[in-house]
XYZ file of C-alpha atoms in Angstrom:
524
model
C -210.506 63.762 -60.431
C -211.084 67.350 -59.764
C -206.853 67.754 -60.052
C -206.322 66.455 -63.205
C -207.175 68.880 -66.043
C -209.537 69.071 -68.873
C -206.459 68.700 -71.382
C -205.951 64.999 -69.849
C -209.804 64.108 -69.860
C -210.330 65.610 -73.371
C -207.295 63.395 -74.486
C -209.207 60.548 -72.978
C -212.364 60.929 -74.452
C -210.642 61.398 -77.727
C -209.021 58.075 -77.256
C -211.889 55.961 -75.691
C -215.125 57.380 -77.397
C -217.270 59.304 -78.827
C -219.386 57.963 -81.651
C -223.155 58.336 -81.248
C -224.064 54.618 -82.689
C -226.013 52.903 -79.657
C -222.872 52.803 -77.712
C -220.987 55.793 -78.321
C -217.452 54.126 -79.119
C -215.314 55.805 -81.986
C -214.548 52.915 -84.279
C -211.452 54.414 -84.476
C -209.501 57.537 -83.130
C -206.534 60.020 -84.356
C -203.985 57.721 -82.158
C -205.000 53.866 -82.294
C -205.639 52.303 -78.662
C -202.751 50.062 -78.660
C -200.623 52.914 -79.540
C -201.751 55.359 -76.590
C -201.037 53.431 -73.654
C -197.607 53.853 -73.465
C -196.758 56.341 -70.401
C -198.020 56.941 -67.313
C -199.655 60.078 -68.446
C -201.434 57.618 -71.077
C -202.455 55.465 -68.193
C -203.549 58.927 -65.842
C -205.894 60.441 -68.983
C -207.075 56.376 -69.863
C -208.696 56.442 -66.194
C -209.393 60.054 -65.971
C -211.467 59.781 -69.435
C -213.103 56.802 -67.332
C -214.443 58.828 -64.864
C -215.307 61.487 -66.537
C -217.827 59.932 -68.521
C -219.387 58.383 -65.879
C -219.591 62.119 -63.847
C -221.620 63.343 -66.567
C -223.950 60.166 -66.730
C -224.927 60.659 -63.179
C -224.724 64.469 -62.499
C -225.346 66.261 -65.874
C -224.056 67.789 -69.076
C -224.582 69.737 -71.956
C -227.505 71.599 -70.840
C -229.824 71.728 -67.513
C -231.290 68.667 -65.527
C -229.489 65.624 -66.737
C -228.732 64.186 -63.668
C -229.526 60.120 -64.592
C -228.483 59.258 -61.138
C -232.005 60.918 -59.853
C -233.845 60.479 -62.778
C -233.366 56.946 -62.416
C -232.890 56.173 -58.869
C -235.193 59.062 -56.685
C -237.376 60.969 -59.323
C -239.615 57.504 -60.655
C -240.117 57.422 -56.726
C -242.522 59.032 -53.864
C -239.602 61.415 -52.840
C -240.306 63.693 -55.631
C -243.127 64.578 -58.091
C -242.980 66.943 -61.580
C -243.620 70.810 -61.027
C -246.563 71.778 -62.769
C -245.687 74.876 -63.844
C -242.489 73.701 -65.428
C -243.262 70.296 -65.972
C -241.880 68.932 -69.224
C -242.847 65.470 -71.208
C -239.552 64.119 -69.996
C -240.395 64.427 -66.256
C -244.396 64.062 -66.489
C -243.354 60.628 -67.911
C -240.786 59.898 -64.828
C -243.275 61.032 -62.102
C -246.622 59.508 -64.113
C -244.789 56.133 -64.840
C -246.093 56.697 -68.974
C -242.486 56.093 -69.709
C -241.842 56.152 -73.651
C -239.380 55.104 -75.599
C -238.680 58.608 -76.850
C -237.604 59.530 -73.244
C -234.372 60.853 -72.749
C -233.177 58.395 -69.770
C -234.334 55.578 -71.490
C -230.986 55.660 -73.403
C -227.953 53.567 -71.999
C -225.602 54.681 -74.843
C -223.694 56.470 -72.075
C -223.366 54.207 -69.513
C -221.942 51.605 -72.440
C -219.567 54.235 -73.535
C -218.473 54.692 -69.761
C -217.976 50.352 -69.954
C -216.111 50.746 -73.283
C -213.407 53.206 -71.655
C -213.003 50.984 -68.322
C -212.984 48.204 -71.173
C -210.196 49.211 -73.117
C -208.034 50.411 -69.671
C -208.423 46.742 -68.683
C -207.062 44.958 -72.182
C -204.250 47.808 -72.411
C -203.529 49.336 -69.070
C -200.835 46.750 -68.041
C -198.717 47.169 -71.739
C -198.341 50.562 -70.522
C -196.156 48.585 -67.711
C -193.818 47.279 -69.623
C -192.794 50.901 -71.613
C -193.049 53.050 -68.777
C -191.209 52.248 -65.436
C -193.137 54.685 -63.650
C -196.305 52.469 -64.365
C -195.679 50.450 -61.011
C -197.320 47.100 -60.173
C -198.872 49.186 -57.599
C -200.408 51.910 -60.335
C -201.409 49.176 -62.544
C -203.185 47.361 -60.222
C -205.173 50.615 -58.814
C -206.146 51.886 -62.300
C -207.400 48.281 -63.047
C -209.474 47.762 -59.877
C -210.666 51.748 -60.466
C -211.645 50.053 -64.405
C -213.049 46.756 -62.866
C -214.812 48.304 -60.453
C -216.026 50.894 -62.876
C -217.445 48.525 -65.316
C -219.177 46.633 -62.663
C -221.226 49.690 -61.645
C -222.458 50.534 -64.887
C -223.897 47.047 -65.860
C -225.501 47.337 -62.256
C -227.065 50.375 -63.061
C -228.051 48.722 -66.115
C -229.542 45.634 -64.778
C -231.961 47.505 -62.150
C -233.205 49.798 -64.750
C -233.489 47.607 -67.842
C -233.148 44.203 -66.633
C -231.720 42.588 -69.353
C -228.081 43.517 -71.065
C -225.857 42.913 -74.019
C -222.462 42.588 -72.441
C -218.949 44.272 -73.760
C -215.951 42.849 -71.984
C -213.537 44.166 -74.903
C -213.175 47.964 -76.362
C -214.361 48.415 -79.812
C -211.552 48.992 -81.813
C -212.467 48.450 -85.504
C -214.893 49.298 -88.046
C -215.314 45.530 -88.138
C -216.645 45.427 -84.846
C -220.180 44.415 -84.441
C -222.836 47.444 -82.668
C -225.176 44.123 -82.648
C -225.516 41.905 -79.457
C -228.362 40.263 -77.546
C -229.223 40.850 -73.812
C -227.812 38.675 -71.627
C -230.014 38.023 -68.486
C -229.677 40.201 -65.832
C -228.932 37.537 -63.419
C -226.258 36.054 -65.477
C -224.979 39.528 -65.869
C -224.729 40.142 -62.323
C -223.310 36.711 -61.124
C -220.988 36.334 -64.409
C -219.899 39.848 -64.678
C -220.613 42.026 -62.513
C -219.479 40.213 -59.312
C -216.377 38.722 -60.585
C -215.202 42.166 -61.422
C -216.246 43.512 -58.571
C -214.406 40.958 -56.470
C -211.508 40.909 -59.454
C -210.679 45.175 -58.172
C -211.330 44.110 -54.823
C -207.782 41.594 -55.035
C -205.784 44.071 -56.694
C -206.788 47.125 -54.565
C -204.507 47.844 -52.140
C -206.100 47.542 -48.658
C -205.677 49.873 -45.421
C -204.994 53.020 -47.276
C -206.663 56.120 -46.745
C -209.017 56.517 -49.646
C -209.812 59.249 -52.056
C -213.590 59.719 -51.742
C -213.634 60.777 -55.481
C -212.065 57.479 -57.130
C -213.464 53.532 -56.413
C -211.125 52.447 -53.379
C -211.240 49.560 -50.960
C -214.142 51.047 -48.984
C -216.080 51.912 -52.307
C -215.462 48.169 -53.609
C -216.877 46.488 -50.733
C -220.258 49.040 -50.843
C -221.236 48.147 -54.313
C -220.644 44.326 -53.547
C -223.277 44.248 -50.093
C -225.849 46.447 -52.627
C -224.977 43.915 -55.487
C -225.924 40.868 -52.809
C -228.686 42.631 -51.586
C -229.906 43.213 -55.181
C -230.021 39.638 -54.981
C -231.254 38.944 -51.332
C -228.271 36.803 -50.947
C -228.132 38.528 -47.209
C -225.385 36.285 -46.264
C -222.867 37.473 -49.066
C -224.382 41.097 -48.353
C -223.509 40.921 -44.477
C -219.655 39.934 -45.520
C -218.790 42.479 -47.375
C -220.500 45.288 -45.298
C -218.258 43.348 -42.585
C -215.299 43.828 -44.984
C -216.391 47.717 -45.356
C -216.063 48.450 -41.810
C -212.293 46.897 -42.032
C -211.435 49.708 -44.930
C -210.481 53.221 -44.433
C -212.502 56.498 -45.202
C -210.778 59.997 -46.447
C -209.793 60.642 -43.341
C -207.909 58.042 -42.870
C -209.924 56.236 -40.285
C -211.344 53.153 -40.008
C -215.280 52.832 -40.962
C -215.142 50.491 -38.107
C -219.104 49.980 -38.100
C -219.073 49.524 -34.375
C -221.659 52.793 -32.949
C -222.900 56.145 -33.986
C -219.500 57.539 -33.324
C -218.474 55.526 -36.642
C -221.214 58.229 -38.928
C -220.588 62.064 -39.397
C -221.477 63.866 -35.846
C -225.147 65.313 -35.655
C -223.541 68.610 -35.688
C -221.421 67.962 -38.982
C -224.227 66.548 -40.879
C -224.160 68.690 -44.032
C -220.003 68.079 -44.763
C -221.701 64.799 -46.343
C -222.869 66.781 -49.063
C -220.218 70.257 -48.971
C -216.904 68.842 -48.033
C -216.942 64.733 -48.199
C -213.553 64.565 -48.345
C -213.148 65.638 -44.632
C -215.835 63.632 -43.468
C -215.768 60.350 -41.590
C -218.802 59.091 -43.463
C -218.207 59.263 -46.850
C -216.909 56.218 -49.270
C -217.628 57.539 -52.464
C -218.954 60.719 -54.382
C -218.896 62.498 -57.645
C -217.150 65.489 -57.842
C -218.567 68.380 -59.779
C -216.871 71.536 -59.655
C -218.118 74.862 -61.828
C -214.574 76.232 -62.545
C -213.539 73.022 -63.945
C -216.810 70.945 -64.935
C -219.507 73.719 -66.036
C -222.508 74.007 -64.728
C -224.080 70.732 -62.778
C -227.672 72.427 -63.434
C -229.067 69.828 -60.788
C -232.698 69.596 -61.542
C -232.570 69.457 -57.297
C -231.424 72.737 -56.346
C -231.473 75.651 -54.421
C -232.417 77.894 -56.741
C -236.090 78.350 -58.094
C -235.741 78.869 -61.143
C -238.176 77.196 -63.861
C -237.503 73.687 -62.070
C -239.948 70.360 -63.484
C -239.129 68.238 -60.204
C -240.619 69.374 -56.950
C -240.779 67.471 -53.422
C -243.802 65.046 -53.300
C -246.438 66.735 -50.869
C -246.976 63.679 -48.918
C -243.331 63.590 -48.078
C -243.159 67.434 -47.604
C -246.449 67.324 -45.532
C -245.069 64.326 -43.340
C -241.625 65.054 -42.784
C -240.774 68.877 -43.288
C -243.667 70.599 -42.109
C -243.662 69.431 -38.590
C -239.766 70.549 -38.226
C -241.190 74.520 -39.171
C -243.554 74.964 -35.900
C -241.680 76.745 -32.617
C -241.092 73.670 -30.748
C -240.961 70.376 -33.136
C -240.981 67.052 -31.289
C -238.820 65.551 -31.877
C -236.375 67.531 -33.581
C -235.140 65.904 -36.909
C -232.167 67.887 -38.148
C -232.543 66.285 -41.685
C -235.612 68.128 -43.253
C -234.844 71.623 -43.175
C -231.368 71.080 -44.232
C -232.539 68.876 -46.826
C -235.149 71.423 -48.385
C -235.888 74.920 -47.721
C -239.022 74.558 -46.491
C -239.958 78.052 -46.159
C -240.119 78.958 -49.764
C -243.582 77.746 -49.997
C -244.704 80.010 -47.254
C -245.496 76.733 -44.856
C -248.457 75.989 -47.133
C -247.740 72.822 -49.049
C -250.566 72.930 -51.381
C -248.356 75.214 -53.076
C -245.998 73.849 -55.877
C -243.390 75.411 -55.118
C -241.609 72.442 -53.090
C -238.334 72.768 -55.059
C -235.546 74.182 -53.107
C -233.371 71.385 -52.257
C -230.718 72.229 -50.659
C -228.804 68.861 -49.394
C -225.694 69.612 -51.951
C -225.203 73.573 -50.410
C -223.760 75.065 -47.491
C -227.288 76.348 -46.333
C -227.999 77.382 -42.580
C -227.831 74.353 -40.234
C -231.192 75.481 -38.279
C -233.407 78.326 -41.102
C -235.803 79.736 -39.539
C -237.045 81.938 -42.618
C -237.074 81.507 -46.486
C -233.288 81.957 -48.017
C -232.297 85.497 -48.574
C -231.108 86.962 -51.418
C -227.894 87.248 -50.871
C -227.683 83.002 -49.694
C -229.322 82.467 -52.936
C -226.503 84.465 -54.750
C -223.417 82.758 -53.218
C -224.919 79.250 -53.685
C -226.595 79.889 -56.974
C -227.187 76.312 -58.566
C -224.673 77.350 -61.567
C -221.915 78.034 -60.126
C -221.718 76.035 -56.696
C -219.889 72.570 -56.652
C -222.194 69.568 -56.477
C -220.876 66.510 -55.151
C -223.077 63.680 -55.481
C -222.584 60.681 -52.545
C -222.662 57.423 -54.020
C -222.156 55.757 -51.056
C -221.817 56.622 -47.229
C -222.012 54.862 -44.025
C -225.843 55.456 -43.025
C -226.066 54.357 -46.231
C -224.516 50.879 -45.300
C -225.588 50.812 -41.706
C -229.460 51.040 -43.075
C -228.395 47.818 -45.461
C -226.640 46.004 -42.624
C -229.932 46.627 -40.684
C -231.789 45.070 -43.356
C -229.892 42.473 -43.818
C -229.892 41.472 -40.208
C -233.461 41.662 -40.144
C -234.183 39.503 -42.944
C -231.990 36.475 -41.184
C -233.526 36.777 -38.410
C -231.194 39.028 -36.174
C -233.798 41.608 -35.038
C -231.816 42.816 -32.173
C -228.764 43.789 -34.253
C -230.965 45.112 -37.062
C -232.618 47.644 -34.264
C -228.972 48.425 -33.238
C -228.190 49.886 -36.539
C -231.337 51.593 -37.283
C -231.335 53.206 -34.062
C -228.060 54.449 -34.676
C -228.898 56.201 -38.000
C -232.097 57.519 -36.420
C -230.150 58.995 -33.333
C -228.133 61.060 -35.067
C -230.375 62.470 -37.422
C -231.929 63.796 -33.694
C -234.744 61.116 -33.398
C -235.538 58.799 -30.534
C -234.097 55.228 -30.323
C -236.982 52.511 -31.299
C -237.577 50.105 -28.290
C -237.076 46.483 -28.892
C -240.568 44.412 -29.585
C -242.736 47.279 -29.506
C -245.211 48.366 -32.553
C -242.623 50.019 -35.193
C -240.417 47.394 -35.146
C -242.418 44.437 -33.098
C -241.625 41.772 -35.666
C -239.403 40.762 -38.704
C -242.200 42.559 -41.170
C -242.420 46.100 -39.235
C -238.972 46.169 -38.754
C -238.183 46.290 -42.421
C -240.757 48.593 -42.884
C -238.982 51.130 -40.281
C -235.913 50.754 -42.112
C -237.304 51.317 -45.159
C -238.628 54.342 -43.998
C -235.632 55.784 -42.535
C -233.520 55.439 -46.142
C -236.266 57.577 -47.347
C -235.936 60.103 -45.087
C -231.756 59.585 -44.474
C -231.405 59.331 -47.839
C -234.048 61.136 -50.025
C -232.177 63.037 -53.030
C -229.249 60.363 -53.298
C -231.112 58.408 -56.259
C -231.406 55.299 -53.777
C -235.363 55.297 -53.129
C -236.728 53.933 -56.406
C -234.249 50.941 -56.233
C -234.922 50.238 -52.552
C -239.089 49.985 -53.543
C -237.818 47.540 -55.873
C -235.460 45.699 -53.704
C -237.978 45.407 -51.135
C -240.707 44.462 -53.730
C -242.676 47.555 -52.848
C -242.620 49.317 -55.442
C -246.791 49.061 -56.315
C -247.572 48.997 -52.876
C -245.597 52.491 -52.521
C -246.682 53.979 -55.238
C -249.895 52.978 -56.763
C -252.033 54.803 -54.705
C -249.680 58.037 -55.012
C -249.904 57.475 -58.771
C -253.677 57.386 -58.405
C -253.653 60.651 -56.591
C -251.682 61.918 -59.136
C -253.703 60.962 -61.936
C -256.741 62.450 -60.349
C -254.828 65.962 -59.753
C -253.941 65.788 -63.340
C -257.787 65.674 -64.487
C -258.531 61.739 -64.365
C -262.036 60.975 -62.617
C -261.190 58.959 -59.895
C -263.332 55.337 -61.331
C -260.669 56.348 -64.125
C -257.188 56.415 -62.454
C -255.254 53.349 -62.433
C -252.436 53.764 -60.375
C -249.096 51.487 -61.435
C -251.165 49.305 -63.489
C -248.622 47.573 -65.052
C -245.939 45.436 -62.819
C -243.584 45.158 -66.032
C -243.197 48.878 -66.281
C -241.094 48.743 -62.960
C -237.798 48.471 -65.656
C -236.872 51.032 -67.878
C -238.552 50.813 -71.845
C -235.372 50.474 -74.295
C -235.113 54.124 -75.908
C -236.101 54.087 -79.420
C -232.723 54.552 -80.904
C -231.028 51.953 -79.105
C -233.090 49.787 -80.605
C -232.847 51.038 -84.513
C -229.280 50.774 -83.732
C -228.975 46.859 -82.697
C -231.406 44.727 -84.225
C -230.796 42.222 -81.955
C -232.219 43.958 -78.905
C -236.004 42.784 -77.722
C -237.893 45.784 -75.706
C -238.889 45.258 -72.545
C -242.243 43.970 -72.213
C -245.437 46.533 -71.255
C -243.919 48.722 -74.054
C -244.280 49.627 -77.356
C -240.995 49.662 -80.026
């Protein structure tokens, strides 16, 4: 991505969408769809166009803190909590859950328009074949895996935040077209669709290559699958695929392997997750955002603190970060304090001002102090590269753990845990004692450690609701919230509603296909 130019991905967007009618499709561009993909430049911009929209989805555009990927998968969570000072209506519904259907990531208009590019690469992609000789079997087959592959993710982000989907399988192409469908259950839309094209890219991707950490590859293909099967606790299905990731190759060119610790980023190296993925071991797949050729990312998570309406949650801060400030922390946890600067806030964490995070910046491996001026100058948030992970190893080693635990293969399970919490600089669990004595504790310990391995990477509000502990979480953090905010305490009432664990349907969705039902425990 980040070496093909904006002339290509403007040509793409031009092509494949743009309209602002529920799912953002242009009816019909200056060159018709049939006509464009002709070349292998055609086929290039097609997939570039693909991938662009979905960059700005999940990290942000036009404007600060649109970064979906957190507001829908960390920010709803107990990782993070809304800034008081700078809070907005947007986030004080995210961190409250009094999500409206006025809120600005309660629209999926740009996830569909990201399914009606990968749509219309998939129906015209291999004509492009037979006029252009330089449009290999090979570079068909990768652009349509990339567009199968794509498709698949955005229905699956779909599905865990609003349940229920109408489903596109061809590009709109005509005024004719109907904006009006039903949604299709979500199960139906994850065995019928989202699987088959999942495992579709999966056949024509071609295996044992090294893989671009920026593009859906072989590794990348097999990640989404185990987190699609453990979507559905089918553990089984889950446990074959991670199986099949550990056969695929990272950017480096080496295997995933999914044998030790030796397999994840060294202890030393942790950060090139998050600076430099490309060179790292780890990585499978991440969204690259670079200022001189994508803008600003304005993360609402950054270094910076400037004006920010997302903030660490104190409980986290107080639990986790603190005890890595004193002189001689036991153990030492190298996550935290590259994670967050947790000197900002003087070491008192009744303070608000939680809201450095600096997991995405070249920050000091060990701070011992609040970030200078000068470190706060070469990583300012607007003009340093952000490269969200999508997927990495702990990542899958934390699943495969979870997995193993839930059919019954404790021992394993603690094998893979233990290797996540080694490197991060923790001690090994012990078999059959009290954090991970039994099949209930164990998943607990797991659960914990994706928090803490993976807190900022929009992954903690779909694992509460994976695990079904989403109320258990975060009711009573909801009820301290409440209280904070002014409620008497006989008043508060936590989560309150079960159904308001999906997404409302945003308001103009809705006026714009008359077909569509809103989620229940909402209003129109």
């Amino acid at each position: 991505m980040k070496k093909l130019s904006y002339i290509i991905i403007v040509c793409a967007i031009a092509i494949c969408g743009g309209c602002k009618k529920f799912l953002n499709l242009s009816p019909q561009a200056e060159v018709a769809q049939n006509k464009f993909y002709k070349t292998l430049y055609d086929v290039n911009a097609a997939v570039a166009g693909m991938y662009s929209g979905f960059q700005q989805q999940m990290v942000g555009s036009d404007g600060n803190y649109k970064e979906s990927a957190l507001f829908w998968g960390d920010y709803r969570s107990d990782n993070f909590d809304r800034f008081l000072s700078y809070t907005s209506v947007t986030t004080t519904e995210v961190t409250m859950n009094a999500l409206t259907t006025d809120n600005a990531f309660s629209d999926w208009s740009g996830l569909y328009t990201v399914i009606g590019r990968a749509n219309a690469n998939i129906k015209y992609i291999p004509g492009a074949a037979v006029t252009d000789s330089r449009v290999t079997e090979a570079v068909m087959n990768k652009a349509l895996a990339e567009s199968y592959a794509m498709r698949a993710v955005c229905y699956f982000y779909i599905v865990r935040v609003w349940g229920d989907a109408p489903v596109w399988t061809l590009p709109m192409e005509s005024l004719s077209d109907s904006l009006e469908r039903p949604r299709t259950a979500a199960a139906k839309v994850i065995d019928e669709r989202i699987i088959p094209d999942l495992t579709n890219a999966y056949a024509l991707v071609t295996k044992n290559q090294t893989a671009s950490v920026w593009t859906l590859g072989e590794g990348a293909i097999c990640a989404i699958l185990a987190d699609v099967y453990m979507w559905k606790h089918d553990y089984a299905n889950a446990i074959v695929w991670m199986k099949n990731l550990f056969k695929a190759k990272g950017p480096t060119g080496a295997l995933y392997a999914g044998a030790s610790g030796a397999n994840l980023q060294p202890q030393a190296t942790w950060k090139n997750l998050f600076v430099v993925p490309n060179s790292s071991i780890e990585s499978i797949w991440s969204i690259h955002w670079d200022f001189l050729k994508n803008d600003c990312a304005c993360m609402t998570t950054s270094w910076t603190a400037n004006n920010k309406p997302i903030t660490m949650d104190v409980d986290l801060y107080n639990s986790w970060v603190i005890p890595q400030t004193v002189a001689a922390p036991a153990p030492v946890d190298i996550r935290p304090k590259q994670t967050i600067d947790p000197y900002s806030a003087g070491n008192d964490p009744t303070r608000s001002n939680r809201d450095r995070f600096i997991k995405w910046y070249a920050s000091p491996v060990n701070p011992t102090k609040a970030s200078t001026s000068a470190e706060l100058a070469t990583y300012y948030f607007k003009e340093a590269p952000v490269y969200l992970s999508m997927y990495r190893l702990a990542d899958i080693y934390l699943l495969y753990a979870e997995a193993l635990n839930a059919t019954g293969e404790l021992a394993e399970a603690l094998k893979y845990l233990n290797f996540v919490r080694v490197r991060a600089g923790l001690p090994a669990y012990v078999a059959n004692t009290a954090p991970v004595a039994d099949q209930t504790s164990m998943a607990d310990a797991i659960l914990k450690e994706r928090q803490m391995e993976l807190v900022g990477e929009g992954k903690r509000w779909f694992d509460l609701v994976r695990t079904g502990n989403v109320v258990k979480i975060m009711d009573p953090i909801l009820r301290r919230r409440q209280i904070a905010a002014g409620t008497p305490a006989e008043e508060a009432i936590g989560f309150s509603d079960q159904r308001r664990i999906l997404w409302p349907v945003n308001r103009s969705v809705l006026n714009a296909n008359k077909k569509l039902v809103q989620n229940p425990g909402y209003g129109g």
